[in-house]
Structure formats: structure tokens, C-alpha cells
XYZ file of C-alpha atoms in Angstrom:
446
model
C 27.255 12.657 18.028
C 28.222 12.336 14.538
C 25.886 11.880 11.045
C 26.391 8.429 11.108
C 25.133 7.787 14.503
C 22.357 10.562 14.774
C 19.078 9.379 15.331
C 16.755 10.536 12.111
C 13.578 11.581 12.591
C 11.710 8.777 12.762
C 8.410 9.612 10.458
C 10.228 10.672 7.137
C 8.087 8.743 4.772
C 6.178 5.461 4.824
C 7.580 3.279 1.525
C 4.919 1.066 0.640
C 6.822 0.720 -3.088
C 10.061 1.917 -4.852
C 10.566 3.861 -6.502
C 7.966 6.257 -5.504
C 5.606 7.323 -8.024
C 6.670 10.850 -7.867
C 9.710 9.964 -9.649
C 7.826 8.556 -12.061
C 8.026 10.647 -15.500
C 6.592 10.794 -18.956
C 8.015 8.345 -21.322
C 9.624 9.741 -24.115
C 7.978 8.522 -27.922
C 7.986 6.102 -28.864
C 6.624 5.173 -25.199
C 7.310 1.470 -24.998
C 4.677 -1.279 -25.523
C 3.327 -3.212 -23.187
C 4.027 -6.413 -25.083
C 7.800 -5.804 -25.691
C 7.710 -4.894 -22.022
C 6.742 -8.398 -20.907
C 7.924 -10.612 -23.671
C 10.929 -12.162 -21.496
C 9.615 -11.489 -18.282
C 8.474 -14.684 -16.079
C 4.543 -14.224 -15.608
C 3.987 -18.049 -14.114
C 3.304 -15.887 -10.299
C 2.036 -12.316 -11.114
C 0.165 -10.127 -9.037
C -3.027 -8.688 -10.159
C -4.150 -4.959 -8.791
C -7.251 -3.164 -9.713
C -7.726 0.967 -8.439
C -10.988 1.773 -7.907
C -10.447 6.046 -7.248
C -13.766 6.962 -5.403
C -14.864 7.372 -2.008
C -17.841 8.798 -0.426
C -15.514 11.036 1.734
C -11.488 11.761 1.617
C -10.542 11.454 4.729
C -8.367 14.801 5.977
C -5.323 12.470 6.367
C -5.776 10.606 3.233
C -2.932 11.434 0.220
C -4.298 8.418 -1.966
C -5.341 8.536 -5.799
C -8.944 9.163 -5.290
C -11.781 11.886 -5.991
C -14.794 12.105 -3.835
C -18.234 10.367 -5.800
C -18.706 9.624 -9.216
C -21.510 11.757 -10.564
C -22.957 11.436 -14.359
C -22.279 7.510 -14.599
C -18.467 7.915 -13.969
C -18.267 4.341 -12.607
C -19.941 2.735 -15.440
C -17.670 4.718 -17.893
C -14.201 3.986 -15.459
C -14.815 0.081 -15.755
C -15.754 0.246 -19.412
C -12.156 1.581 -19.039
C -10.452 -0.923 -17.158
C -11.969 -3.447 -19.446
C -9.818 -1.906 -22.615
C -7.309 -1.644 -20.278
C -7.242 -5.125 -19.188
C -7.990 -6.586 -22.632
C -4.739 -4.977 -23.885
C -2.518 -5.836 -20.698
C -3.886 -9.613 -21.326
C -2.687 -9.454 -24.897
C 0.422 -7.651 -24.213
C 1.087 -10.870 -21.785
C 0.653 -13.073 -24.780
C 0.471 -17.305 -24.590
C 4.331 -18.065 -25.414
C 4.563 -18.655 -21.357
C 2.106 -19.732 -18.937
C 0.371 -16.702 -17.626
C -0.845 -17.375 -14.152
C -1.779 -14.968 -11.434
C -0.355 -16.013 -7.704
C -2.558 -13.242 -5.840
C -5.083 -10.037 -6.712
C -6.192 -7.198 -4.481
C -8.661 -4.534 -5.114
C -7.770 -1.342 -3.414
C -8.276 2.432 -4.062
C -10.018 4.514 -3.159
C -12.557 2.435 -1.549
C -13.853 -0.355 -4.001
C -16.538 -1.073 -2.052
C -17.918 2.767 -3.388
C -18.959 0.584 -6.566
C -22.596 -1.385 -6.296
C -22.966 -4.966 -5.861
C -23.548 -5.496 -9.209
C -20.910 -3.145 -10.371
C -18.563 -5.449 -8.032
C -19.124 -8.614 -10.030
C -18.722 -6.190 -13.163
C -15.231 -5.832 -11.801
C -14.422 -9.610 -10.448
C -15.873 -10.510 -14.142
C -12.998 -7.916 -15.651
C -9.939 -9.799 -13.640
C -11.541 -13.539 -14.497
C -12.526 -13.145 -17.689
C -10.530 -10.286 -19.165
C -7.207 -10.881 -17.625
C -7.594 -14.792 -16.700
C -7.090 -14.681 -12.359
C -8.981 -17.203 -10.814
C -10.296 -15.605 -8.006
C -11.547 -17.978 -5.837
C -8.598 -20.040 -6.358
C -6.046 -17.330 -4.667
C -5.379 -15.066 -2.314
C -7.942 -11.796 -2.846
C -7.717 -9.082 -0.892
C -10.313 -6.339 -1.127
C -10.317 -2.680 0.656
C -14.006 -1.600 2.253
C -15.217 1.401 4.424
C -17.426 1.520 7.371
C -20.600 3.087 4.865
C -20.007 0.954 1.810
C -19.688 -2.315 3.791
C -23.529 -3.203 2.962
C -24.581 -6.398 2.863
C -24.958 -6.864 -1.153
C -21.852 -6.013 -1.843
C -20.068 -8.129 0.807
C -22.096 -11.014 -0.451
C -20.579 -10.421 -3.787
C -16.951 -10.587 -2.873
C -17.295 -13.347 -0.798
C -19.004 -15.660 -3.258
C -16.489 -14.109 -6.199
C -13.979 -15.382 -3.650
C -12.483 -12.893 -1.609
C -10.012 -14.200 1.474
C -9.283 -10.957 2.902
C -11.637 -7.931 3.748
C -9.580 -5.122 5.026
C -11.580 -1.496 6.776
C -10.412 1.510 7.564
C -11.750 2.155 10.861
C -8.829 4.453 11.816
C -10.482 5.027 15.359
C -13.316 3.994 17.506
C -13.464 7.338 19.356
C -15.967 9.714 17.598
C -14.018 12.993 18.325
C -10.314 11.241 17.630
C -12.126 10.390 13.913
C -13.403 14.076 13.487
C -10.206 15.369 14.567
C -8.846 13.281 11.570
C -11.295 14.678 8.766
C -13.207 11.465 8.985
C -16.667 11.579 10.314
C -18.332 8.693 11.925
C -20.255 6.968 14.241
C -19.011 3.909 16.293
C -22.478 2.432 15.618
C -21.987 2.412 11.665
C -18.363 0.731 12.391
C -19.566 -1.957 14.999
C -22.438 -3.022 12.339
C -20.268 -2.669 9.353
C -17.443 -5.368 10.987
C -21.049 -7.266 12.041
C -21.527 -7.264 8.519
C -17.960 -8.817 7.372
C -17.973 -11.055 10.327
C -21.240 -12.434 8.753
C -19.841 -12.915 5.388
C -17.437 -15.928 6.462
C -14.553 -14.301 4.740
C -11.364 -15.818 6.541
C -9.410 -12.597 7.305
C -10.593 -9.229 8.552
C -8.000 -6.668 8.828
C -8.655 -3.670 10.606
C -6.437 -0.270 10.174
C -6.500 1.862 13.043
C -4.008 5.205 13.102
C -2.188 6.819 16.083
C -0.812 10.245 16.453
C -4.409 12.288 15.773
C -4.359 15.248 17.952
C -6.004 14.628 21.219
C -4.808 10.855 21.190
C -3.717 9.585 24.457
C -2.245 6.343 25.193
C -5.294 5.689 27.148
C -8.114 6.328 24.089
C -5.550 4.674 21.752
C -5.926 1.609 23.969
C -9.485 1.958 23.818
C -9.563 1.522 20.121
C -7.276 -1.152 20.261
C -9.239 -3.317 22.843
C -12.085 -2.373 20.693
C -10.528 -3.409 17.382
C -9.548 -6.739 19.313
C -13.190 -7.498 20.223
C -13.413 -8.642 16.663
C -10.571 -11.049 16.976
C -9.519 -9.766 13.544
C -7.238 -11.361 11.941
C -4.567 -8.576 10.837
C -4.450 -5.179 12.488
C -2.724 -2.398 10.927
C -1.506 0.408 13.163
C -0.281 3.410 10.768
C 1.039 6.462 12.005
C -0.575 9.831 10.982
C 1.057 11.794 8.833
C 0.280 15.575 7.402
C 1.140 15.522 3.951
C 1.101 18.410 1.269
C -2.510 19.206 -0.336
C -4.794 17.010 2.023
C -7.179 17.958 4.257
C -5.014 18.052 7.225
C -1.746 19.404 5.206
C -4.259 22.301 4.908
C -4.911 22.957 8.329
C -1.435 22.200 10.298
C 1.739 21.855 8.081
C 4.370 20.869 10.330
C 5.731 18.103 11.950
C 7.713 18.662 15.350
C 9.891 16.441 17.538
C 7.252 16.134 20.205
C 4.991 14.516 17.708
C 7.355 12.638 16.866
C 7.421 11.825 20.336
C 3.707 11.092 20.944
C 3.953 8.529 17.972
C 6.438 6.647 18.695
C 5.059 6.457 22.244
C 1.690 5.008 20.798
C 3.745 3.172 18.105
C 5.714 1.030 20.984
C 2.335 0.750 23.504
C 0.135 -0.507 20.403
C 2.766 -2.620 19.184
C 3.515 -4.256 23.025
C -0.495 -4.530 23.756
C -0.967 -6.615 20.434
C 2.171 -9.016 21.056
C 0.827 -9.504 24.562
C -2.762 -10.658 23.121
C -1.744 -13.268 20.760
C -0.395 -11.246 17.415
C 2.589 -11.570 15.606
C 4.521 -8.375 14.212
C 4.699 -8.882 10.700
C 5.995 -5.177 9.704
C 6.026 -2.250 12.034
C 2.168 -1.565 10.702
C 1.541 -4.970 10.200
C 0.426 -7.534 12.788
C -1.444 -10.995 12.541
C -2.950 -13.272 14.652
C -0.625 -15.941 15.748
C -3.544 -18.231 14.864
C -4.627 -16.678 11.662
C -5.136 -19.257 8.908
C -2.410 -18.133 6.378
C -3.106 -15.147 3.701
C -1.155 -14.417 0.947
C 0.532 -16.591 -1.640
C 3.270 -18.907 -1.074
C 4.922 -18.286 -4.685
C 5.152 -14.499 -5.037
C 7.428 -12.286 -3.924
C 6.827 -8.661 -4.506
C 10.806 -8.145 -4.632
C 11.044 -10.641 -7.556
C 7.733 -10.835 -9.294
C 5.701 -8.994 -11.751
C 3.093 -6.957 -11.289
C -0.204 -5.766 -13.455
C -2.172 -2.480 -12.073
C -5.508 -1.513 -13.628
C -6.814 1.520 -13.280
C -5.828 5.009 -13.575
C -3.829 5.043 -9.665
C -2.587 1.659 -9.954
C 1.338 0.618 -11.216
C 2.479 -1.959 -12.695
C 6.477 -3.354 -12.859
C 8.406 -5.284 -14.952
C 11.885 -6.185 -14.009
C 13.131 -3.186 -15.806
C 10.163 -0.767 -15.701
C 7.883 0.613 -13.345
C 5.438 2.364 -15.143
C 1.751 3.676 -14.443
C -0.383 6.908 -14.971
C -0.161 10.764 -13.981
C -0.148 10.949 -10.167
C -1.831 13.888 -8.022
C -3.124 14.925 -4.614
C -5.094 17.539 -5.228
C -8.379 16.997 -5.923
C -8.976 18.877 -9.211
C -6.124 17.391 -11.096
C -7.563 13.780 -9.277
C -10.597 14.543 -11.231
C -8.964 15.531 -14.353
C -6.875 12.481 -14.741
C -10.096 10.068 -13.700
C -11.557 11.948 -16.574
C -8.491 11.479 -18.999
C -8.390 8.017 -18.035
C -11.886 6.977 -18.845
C -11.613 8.273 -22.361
C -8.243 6.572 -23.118
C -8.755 4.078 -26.064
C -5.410 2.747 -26.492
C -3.479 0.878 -23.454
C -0.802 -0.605 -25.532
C 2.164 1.220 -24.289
C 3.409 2.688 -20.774
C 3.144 6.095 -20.622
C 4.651 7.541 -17.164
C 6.840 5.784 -15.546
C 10.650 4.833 -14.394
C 13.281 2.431 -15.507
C 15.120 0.656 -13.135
C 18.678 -0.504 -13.258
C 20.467 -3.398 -11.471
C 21.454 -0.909 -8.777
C 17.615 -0.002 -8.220
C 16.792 -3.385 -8.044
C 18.996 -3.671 -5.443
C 17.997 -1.051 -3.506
C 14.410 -2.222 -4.005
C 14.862 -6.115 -3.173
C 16.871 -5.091 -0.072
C 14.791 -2.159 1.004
C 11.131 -4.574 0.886
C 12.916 -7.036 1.989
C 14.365 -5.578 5.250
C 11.252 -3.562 6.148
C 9.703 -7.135 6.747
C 10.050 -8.266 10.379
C 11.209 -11.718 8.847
C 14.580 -10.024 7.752
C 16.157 -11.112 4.333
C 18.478 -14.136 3.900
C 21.495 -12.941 2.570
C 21.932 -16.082 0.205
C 18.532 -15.257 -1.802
C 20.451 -12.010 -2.214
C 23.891 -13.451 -3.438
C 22.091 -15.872 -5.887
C 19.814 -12.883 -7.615
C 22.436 -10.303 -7.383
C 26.110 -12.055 -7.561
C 27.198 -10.005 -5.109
C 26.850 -9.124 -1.445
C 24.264 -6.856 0.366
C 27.154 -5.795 2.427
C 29.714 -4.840 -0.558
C 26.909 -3.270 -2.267
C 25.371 -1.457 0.309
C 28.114 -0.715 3.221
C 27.772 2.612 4.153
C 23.967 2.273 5.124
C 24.174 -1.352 6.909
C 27.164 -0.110 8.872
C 25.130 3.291 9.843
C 21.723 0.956 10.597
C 24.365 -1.200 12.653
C 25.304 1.811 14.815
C 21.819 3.130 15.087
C 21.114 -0.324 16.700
C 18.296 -0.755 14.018
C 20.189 -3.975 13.339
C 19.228 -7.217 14.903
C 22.993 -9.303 16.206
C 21.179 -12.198 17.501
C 20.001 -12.931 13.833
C 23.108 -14.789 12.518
C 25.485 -14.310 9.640
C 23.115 -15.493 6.917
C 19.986 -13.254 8.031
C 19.969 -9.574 7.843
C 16.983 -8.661 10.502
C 15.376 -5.311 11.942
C 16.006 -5.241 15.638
C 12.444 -3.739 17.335
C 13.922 -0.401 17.631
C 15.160 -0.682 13.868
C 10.913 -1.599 12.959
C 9.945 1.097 15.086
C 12.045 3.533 12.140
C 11.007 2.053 9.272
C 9.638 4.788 8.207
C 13.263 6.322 8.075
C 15.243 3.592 7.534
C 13.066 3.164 4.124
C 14.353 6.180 2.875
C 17.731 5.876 3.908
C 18.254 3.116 0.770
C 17.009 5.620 -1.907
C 19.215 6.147 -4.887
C 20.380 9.890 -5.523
C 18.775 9.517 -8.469
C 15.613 8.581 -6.781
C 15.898 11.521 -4.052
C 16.861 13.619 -6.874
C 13.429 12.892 -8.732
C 11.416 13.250 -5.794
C 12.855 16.044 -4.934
C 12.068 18.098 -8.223
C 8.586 16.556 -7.893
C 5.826 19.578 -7.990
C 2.905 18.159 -6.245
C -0.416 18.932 -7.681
């Protein structure tokens, strides 16, 4: 069997956004302003993102931006923070063009770590600070099992939130020790009581499969128990053990027979949830066939801008990706929350990465195929002037030998067969610039 035809491994890395942040790099002075950043750009459909970097635990799985509590008033001074921050952006945007937000999300971290009435703080920092009407589209807002109280669901449900998403990650007790996150299937039932209660439209649930000890049959039982809820989006994420968490700590290596065991659980989660009524939306993602519809109609994260508040959040332009220092580790977290709170001028990007018309590319194809929808080559032709396949015929020919290629999607569709969703994860990667890989590469986590 040759390169081109070899099976990869099928967990290489889960590519939420490109480039990844660790190829993100200072920006040499005179780092460029925010305004001149967004003076041509089209902001008539933006997306709004605000990072919230606490939780009451880190989970022993969990690589995300975020330090564990907030002692001496740390939340008070981090959203005095975001408000400079989100008084500049909002200047920076400027009136010359209509500056409308399509969708917003509040993720972290777990924003629900902030109190009720540091909540409506926040949803009072993307109305009135950056001008999203909140209750007038999509909002999406990430919660955990101990900070789903009552007063603080009421909040984001009357401030308008469509979407409450919780990271369950299991219903078996020992299966969520075994993955550095303790709790008790009472707290999670009455927590999802809680949201139920709320009326919010969507509850997503993310469960995770992989944790050692997992069999297909307890994986099923969180499932089944997930789908008591009737939620309205599942995630199923595979585990990974990355570098500096909990986990990477305790057992650094992947093998093939995990490998195996995941995409075992990966193909029986994925069949149990198409045979109960849910749609397959991304290989994590899947929604309820009769789910009312979430998300918004005009914005396209392969076309359209984004703003990121908050120290962990990004923000892109169609030239620049830009956003703060990243880290894992939870000192350096800490440090950088720190830095963050006592930054006085957000004018200008600071870290970040330009990206060229071949990165764009890259990027528009790469988010684009990863979506169980597939990409219509036309959209491509008309942005680009050119065709996926003359830009990008190495990799489509090697995904078309893999089989990761759907042929029953017809010549104007480029679609992931179910075998090619099942290796996203290193299909994803496969479309990364050398420059990218190269960055990544020399990345020194801390």
C-alpha cells in the first residue's frame, strides 16, 4: 500500500478553526489597528464571540483557554476588561457601513461560572457596547452541570438565548472520574431539569467516547440517557490526551487500538442517533430531524467576519486572524487572564496570523468539507476564480482513493462519504499549508 492510499490515523487533530492558534505569532510594531483592519471589510453579517476563561473545575481532558476560579474579584475586573475591549472593537468597526451582527455565542471556559447578575453585565456589554441584538438572533451560550442554577438560566433566557449547550461528557459516574471530571448523575439530571424549564428552544448535550473503561454497552447507556431529554443537538467528541492537561499528565500516548475503540464507539453512536430521529450534521455534530432551526441563515463562517472578546477568543478579518497569547498550562493561563485584565488599550491586534489567498483557500474548503452538507463547487469558483480541483489536486485525488469521497454526490458537490466523516479529524489536517504545519510545528506549548 502506497502513501497515497494508506489509511492515516484517524484522531490527528480536531480543527474547529484555521489556522490554529498555535501558529499564531506576535505582530511586529507597528501591530496593526483594529480600525484599518476592518475599514473595507463587509460587517452587514458578523459573528459576535465573548470568552469567559473560568471554570469551577478543568476537566482532565480539557486543553481550552481557561484557569480554575476567579479569586480577589477577577470577574468583576475581566468584564471591566471586555468592556474597553468591546468599546474599541465597536469603534474600530466605525458607521461608514452598516454594522450588524448575524449570530453571538458565549463560550469559554464555562460562562455560566459568572453570577446572574454578572450574566446580564455581560449580555449588557454585547447590546450596548458592541450593538448585537440578542434576542433578535441566534445566541448560543456554553453551561456546566454546577453552574446551571436557576438565576442564571433565567437570565439568558430572558436576554434571549436560543441555544443552551452542557457538557455532560458521560452519565456513568466512574466513566466521568476516569475523565478528570467529577460528578454525580443527580446534579446532571436536575441541571438539564433546569434548562428544560427555561423554554430555551435548543439544548445541546456533549457527551465524549473513548474514556478508559468505555464499552459500547455504557456508551449506549449515556446515549439513551442523553436522548431522554429529546435534546435538540448532541455532540459526540472523541477523547483526546493532549500535552499539559490533566490526562496528558497521566497517559501520553495514543495507540492503534484506541484508535480502534473510538472509532468503534464513533460508528455505534453515530448509527444509534440516525436510527432515533437525528440528522448528522458533522461527524460530532447531530440534530434532531425535527429541531426548529438554529443558527443564522446569512453567515457563513468561511466568508464572514468575526469579533472575539476576551482574552481566549479570535477574531478574523479576511486577511488577518488575530487574537491574544495562547497556553495550556495553567500558570501561564493565569498569567495572561492577569495581563489581560490590566490591558488599557485594544486598538491594535497583537498576536496573530495573516492569511493569503492560498490560506483562504485552504480554509473555505477545509470548513466547508468537514460539514456533512459538502461544498458546492460553484460558491467556490465564484469566490476563488478557480477550481477546488486545480487548486487542490493532490489531496482530493488522495481523499478520492481513501474512499473519504462521496461519488453519488454529483459533479457540482464535493461531499464526505460516512467513512470520509468518520476521519475528519485527519482529513482536517491533511489541507494545512506547509507554512501552517511549519508554525505549529515550532510551537512550544506552555
Amino acid at each position: 500500500m502506497n502513501e497515497a492510499t494508506e489509511t492515516p490515523r484517524p484522531y490527528e487533530s480536531y480543527v474547529y478553526a484555521y489556522p490554529h492558534k498555535t501558529a499564531y505569532r506576535p505582530l511586529p510594531d507597528p501591530a496593526p489597528s483594529l480600525a484599518a483592519l476592518w475599514r473595507d471589510e463587509p460587517k452587514d453579517a458578523l459573528s459576535l464571540y465573548a470568552h469567559i476563561p473560568f471554570c469551577e473545575v478543568r476537566c482532565g481532558f480539557c486543553n481550552l483557554f481557561t484557569r480554575i476560579g476567579a479569586p480577589d474579584e477577577l470577574t468583576t475586573r475581566y468584564l471591566d476588561a471586555l468592556d474597553r475591549q468591546a468599546t474599541a472593537v465597536r469603534e474600530a468597526l466605525g458607521d461608514s457601513a452598516p454594522v450588524r451582527f448575524a449570530t453571538a455565542a458565549f463560550g469559554g471556559g464555562t460562562p455560566t461560572f459568572l453570577t446572574a447578575d454578572e450574566l446580564e453585565r455581560l449580555c449588557d456589554i454585547a447590546e450596548k457596547r458592541m450593538g448585537a441584538e440578542l434576542r433578535a438572533v441566534p445566541l448560543s451560550v456554553e453551561t456546566s452541570p454546577s453552574t446551571a442554577t436557576a438565576d442564571r438560566l433565567a437570565v439568558l433566557a430572558d436576554r434571549g438565548a436560543t441555544r443552551l449547550s452542557i457538557g455532560v461528557q458521560s452519565f456513568v459516574e466512574a466513566e466521568a472520574r476516569a475523565a478528570v471530571r467529577p460528578q454525580r448523575r443527580a446534579d446532571v439530571e436536575a441541571a438539564l431539569a433546569r434548562i428544560r424549564d427555561t423554554g430555551v428552544p435548543v439544548l445541546n448535550i456533549d457527551l465524549i467516547y473513548g474514556i478508559e473503561g468505555q464499552t459500547e454497552e455504557s456508551w449506549t447507556h449515556s446515549l439513551d440517557a442523553a436522548l431522554a431529554w429529546a435534546p435538540e443537538e448532541l455532540y459526540l467528541y472523541p477523547l483526546y490526551v493532549r500535552p499539559l492537561t490533566g490526562l496528558g499528565r497521566l497517559s501520553p500516548n495514543a495507540d492503534r487500538e484506541w484508535d480502534e475503540q473510538r472509532l468503534r464507539l464513533y460508528r455505534h453512536g453515530r448509527d444509534h442517533l440516525l436510527a432515533r430521529g437525528y440528522a448528522q450534521v458533522s461527524m460530532r455534530m447531530f440534530r434532531r430531524t425535527d429541531a426548529p432551526p438554529q443558527g443564522a441563515d446569512d453567515y457563513a463562517c468561511q466568508t464572514d467576519g468575526m469579533i472575539g472578546l476576551g482574552c481566549g477568543a479570535r477574531s478574523y478579518t479576511s486577511s488577518l486572524h488575530h487574537s491574544f497569547d495562547y497556553a495550556v498550562d495553567m500558570r501561564e493561563i493565569r498569567s495572561i487572564v492577569d495581563a489581560y485584565t490590566e490591558t488599557e488599550d485594544f486598538t491594535r491586534a497583537r498576536v496573530g496570523r495573516w492569511v493569503d489567498a492560498d490560506e483562504a483557500r485552504r480554509r473555505h474548503l477545509l470548513q466547508s468539507l468537514l460539514q456533512a452538507r459538502g461544498m458546492a463547487t460553484a460558491g467556490y469558483v465564484e469566490r476563488f476564480g478557480t477550481s477546488p480541483f486545480a487548486d487542490f489536486p493532490a489531496e482530493l485525488r488522495r481523499f478520492e482513493a481513501l474512499g473519504w469521497l462521496d461519488p453519488t454526490a454529483g459533479s457540482g458537490l464535493l461531499r464526505l462519504s460516512p467513512e470520509g466523516l468518520a476521519h475528519s479529524d485527519a482529513l482536517g489536517p491533511a489541507l494545512f499549508s506547509p507554512g501552517v504545519r511549519a508554525a505549529m510545528a515550532a510551537y512550544e506549548p506552555k
